[in-house]
Coordinates of C-alpha atoms in Angstrom, one line a residue:
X1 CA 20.0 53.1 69.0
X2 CA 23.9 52.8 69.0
X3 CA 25.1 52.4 65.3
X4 CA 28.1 50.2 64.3
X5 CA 29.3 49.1 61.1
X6 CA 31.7 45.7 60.4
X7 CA 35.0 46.1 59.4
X8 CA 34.1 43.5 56.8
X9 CA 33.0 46.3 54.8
X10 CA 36.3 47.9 53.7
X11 CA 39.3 46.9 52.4
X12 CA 43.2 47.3 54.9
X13 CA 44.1 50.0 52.3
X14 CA 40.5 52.3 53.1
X15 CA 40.5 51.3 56.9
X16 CA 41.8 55.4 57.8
X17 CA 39.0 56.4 55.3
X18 CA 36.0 54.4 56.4
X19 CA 36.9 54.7 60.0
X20 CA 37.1 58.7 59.5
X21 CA 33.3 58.5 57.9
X22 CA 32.1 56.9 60.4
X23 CA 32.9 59.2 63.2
X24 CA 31.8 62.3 60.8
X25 CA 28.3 60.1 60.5
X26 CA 28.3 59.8 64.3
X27 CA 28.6 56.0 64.3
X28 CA 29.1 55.0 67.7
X29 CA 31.5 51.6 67.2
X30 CA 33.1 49.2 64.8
X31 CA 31.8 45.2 64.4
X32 CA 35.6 43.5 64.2
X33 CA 36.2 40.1 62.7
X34 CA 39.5 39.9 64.2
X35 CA 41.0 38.1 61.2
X36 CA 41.2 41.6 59.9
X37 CA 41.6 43.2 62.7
X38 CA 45.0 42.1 63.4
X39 CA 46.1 40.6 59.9
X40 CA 49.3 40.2 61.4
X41 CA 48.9 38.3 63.7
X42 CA 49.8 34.0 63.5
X43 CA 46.6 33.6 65.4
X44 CA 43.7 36.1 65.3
X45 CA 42.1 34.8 68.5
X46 CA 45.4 35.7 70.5
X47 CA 46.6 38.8 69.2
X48 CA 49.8 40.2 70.9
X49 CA 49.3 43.1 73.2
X50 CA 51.1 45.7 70.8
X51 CA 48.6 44.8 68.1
X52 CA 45.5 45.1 70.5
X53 CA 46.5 48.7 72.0
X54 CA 47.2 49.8 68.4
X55 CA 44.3 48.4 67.1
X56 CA 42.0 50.2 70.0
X57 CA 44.3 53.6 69.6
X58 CA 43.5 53.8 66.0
X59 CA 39.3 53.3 66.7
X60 CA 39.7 55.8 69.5
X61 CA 41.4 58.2 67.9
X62 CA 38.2 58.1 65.8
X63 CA 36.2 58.1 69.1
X64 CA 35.0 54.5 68.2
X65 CA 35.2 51.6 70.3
X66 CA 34.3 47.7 69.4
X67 CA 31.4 47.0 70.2
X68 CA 30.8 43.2 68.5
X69 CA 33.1 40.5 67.0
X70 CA 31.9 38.1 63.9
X71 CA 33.5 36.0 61.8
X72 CA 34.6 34.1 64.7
X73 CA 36.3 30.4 63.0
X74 CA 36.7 32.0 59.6
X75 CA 39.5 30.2 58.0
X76 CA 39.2 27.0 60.8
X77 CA 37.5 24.0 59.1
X78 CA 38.7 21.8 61.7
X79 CA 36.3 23.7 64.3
X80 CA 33.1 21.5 63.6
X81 CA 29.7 21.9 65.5
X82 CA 28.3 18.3 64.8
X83 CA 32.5 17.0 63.5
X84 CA 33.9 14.2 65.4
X85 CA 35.6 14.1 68.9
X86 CA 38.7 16.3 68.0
X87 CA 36.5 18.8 65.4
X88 CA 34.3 19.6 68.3
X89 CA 36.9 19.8 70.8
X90 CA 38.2 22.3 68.4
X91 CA 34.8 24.2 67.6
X92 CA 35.0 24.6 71.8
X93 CA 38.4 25.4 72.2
X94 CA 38.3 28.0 69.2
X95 CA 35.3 29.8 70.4
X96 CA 36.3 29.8 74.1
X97 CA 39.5 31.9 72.4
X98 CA 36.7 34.5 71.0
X99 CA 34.7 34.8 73.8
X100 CA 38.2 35.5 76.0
X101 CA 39.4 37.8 73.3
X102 CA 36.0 39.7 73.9
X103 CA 36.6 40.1 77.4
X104 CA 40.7 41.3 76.8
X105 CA 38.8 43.7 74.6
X106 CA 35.6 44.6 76.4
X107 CA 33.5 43.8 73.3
X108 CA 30.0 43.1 75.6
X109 CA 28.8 40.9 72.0
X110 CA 29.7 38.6 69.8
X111 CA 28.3 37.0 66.8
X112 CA 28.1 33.3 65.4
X113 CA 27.4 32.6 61.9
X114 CA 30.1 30.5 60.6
X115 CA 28.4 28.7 58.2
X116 CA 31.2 26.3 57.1
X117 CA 31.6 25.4 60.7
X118 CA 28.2 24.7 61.7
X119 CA 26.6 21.7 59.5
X120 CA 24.2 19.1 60.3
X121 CA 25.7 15.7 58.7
X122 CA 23.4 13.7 56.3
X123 CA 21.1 11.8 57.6
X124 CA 20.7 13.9 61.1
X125 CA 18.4 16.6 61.8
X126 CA 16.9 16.9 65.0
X127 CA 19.6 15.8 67.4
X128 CA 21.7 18.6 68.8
X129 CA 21.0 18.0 72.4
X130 CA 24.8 18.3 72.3
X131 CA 25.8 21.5 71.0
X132 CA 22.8 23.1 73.2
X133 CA 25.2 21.4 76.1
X134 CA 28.1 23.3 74.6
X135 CA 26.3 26.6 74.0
X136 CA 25.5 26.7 77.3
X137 CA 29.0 26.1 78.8
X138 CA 30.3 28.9 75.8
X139 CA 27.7 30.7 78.0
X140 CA 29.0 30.5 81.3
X141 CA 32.5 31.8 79.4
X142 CA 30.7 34.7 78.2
X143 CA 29.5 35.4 82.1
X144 CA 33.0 35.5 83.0
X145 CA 34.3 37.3 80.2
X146 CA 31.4 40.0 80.5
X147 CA 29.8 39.6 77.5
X148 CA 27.1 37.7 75.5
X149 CA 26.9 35.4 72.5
X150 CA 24.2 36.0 69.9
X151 CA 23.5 33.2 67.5
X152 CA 22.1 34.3 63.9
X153 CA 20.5 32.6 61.2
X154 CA 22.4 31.9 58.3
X155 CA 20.4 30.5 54.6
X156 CA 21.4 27.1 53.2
X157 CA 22.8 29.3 50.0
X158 CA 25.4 30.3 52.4
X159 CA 26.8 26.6 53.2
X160 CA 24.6 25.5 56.0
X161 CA 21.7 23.2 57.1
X162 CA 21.6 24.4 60.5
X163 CA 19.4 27.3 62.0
X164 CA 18.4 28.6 58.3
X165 CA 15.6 30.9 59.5
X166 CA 15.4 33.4 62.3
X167 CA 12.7 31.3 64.0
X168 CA 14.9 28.2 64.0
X169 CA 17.6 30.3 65.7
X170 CA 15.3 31.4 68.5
X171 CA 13.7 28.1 68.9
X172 CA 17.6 26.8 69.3
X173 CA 18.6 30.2 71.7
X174 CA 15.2 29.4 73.6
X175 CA 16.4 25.7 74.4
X176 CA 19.8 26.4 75.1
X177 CA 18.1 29.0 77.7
X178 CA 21.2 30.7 78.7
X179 CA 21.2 34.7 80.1
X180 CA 24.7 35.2 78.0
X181 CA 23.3 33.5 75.2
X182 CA 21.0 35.0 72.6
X183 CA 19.7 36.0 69.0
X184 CA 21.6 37.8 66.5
X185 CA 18.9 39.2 64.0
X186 CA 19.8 39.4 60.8
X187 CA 18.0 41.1 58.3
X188 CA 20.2 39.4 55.6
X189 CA 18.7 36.3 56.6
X190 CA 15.1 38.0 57.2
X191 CA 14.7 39.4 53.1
X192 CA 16.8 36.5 51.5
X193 CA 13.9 34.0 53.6
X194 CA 11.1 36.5 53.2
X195 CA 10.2 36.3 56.8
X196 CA 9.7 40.2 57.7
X197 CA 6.1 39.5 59.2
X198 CA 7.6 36.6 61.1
X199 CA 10.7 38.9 62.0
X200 CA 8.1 41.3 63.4
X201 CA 6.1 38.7 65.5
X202 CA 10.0 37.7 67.2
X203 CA 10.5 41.3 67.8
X204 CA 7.2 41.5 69.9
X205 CA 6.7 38.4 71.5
X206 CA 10.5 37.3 72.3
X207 CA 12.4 40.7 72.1
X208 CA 14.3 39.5 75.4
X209 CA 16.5 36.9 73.8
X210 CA 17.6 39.6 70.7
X211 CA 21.5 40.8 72.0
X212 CA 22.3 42.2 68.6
X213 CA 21.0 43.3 65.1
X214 CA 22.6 43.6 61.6
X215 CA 21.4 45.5 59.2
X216 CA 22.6 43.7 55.7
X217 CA 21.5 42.2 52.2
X218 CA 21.2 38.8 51.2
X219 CA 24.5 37.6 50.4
X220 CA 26.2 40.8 52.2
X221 CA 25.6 42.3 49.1
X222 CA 25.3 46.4 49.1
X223 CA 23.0 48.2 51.5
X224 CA 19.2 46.3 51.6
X225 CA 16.8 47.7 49.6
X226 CA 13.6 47.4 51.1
X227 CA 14.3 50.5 53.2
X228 CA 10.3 50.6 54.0
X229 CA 10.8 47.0 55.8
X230 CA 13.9 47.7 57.4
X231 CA 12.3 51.0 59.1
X232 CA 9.1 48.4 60.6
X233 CA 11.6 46.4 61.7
X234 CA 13.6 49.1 63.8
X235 CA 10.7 50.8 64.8
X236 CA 9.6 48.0 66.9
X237 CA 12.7 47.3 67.8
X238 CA 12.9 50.2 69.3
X239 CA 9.3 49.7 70.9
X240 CA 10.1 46.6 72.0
X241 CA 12.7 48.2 74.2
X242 CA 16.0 47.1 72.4
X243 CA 16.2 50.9 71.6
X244 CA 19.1 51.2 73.4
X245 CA 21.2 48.1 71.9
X246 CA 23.6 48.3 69.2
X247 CA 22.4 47.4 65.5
X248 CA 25.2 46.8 62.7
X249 CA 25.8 47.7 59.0
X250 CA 27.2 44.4 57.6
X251 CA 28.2 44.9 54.0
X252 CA 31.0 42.5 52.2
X253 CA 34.0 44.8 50.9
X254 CA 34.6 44.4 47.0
X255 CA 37.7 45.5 44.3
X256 CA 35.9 49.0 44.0
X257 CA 35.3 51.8 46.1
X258 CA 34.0 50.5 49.5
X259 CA 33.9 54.3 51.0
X260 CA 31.5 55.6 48.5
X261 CA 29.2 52.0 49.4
X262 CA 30.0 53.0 53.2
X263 CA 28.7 56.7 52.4
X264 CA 25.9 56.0 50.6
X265 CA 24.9 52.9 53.6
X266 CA 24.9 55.6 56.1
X267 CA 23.0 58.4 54.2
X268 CA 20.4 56.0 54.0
X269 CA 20.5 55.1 57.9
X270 CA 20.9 59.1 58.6
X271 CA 17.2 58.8 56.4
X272 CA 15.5 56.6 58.5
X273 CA 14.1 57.9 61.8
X274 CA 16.0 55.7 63.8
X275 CA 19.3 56.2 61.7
X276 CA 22.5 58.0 62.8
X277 CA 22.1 62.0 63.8
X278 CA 24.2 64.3 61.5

C-alpha cells in the first residue's frame, strides 16, 4: 500500500522535522488541509501560484507528493449541506474551489468530513434527495479535475447527525452512485462506533466504492490502539484489491512534541505487515 500521513499532525514550527521522518520512514505522500498548507494565504481554496510551487518544492525535496486534501470548509460556517438557499450555494461553491484546487495540484483524492458543515436540521432525517443531487454534480467536477471525492463517516460526538457510521456513508455513496464519488474509511469512526466486524463485511462485499483510508483514533487522538484490529482491517484491504491505494495516518497536533507522536505512529505501521518498509 502507499502510506501518507496528514499535515494535521504537526505543528508550522515542526513541518521540516516531520516531513524529514517521513521520507526516512519511506512514506510515500502528505494528506494536506490546505488551511495549513498555505497559512498565508487570504483564501486557502485559491492559493497564489508562489505559495503552491513552494509548497510542492518543499514536499519534493523530501520526495513526497500530496496525495489527499481534508479539512475542506474548515473555518466556513456559512457552507451548509442542508442551510438555506445562499448556505448551500456556498457549501457548492466552496467545495467546487477544493475539488479545482485538487486538480491545480494533482491530488487524485479528497476527503469530506466537515462536521460543522454537514448537519441534518431538527426535525429532518431521511430527506437528502438533494445533497445526493449535489454530490453527484461535485462528481462530475471531480471527472474534470481528475480526481475523486471520498465521503467519511464522522460520530455525532464530533458535531454531526449526518452519516455517523461507516455503513450510513456507503449506503449515502451507494445512492449518490457516482464513479468520482466514494468512501473514505475511517478507522476513527470504525473503533469510536465499534463496527470492526461491520467494517470488515464493507471491505468484502463493497470494496469498489472505498477511494481512501485513514488510519486514526477516536477523537484524532494519538495513534489507535487496537493494533490487532487495525492489521484485519488492512489485510483485507489488501485482499480486497485496494492494496495498491493510499491509506493515511490522521493524528490531531498538540502543545508537545508532535515528532516523537509521528515517530512512534510510524514504528508501529513499520510493525504491521502491511506498514511502511524501512
Amino acid at each position: 500500500m502507499k502510506w501518507a500521513v496528514s499535515n494535521i499532525g504537526w505543528r508550522p514550527d515542526e513541518q521540516d522535522d516531520a516531513l524529514a521522518l517521513l521520507a526516512r520512514s519511506h512514506v510515500h505522500g502528505v494528506e494536506t488541509a490546505p488551511g495549513l498548507a498555505f497559512p498565508s494565504e487570504a483564501d486557502p481554496l485559491h492559493p497564489s501560484r508562489s505559495s503552491l510551487d513552494a509548497f510542492e518544492t518543499k514536499l519534493d525535496g523530501h520526495g513526497l507528493r500530496p496525495v489527499s486534501m481534508q479539512s475542506l470548509l474548515f473555518g466556513d460556517p456559512q457552507a451548509q449541506l442542508f442551510g438555506d438557499n445562499a448556505q448551500r450555494t456556498r457549501f457548492e461553491a466552496r467545495m467546487r474551489a477544493a475539488i479545482d484546487l485538487a486538480g491545480r495540484m494533482k491530488i487524485a483524492n479528497l476527503v469530506f468530513g466537515s462536521p460543522a458543515s454537514r448537519s441534518l436540521p431538527p426535525g429532518r432525517s431521511s430527506d437528502t434527495a438533494g445533497a445526493e443531487a449535489l454530490f453527484r454534480r461535485l462528481g462530475e467536477a471531480c471527472l474534470n479535475a481528475g480526481c475523486r471525492l471520498g465521503l467519511e463517516a464522522v460520530t455525532e460526538r464530533s458535531g454531526t447527525n449526518f452519516l455517523n457510521t461507516t455503513a450510513a456513508a456507503l449506503a449515502f455513496v451507494m445512492r449518490v452512485d457516482h464513479p468520482a464519488i466514494g468512501l473514505t474509511l475511517d478507522t476513527g469512526a470504525m473503533f469510536a462506533n465499534d463496527e470492526t466486524a461491520a467494517v470488515l463485511e464493507i471491505v468484502d462485499r463493497h470494496g469498489r466504492w472505498i477511494s481512501h483510508v485513514q488510519i486514526s483514533a477516536p477523537g484524532l487522538n494519538g495513534f489507535p490502539a487496537d493494533t490487532d484490529s487495525l492489521q484485519c482491517v488492512l489485510e483485507r484491504l489488501r485482499r480486497s484489491g485496494y492494496g495498491g491505494g493510499v491509506v493515511s495516518v490522521e493524528m490531531r497536533a498538540g502543545p508537545g512534541d508532535n515528532i516523537e507522536m509521528l515517530k512512534t505512529a510510524l514504528a508501529i505501521c513499520a510493525a504491521l505487515e502491511v506498514g511502511p518498509a524501512g
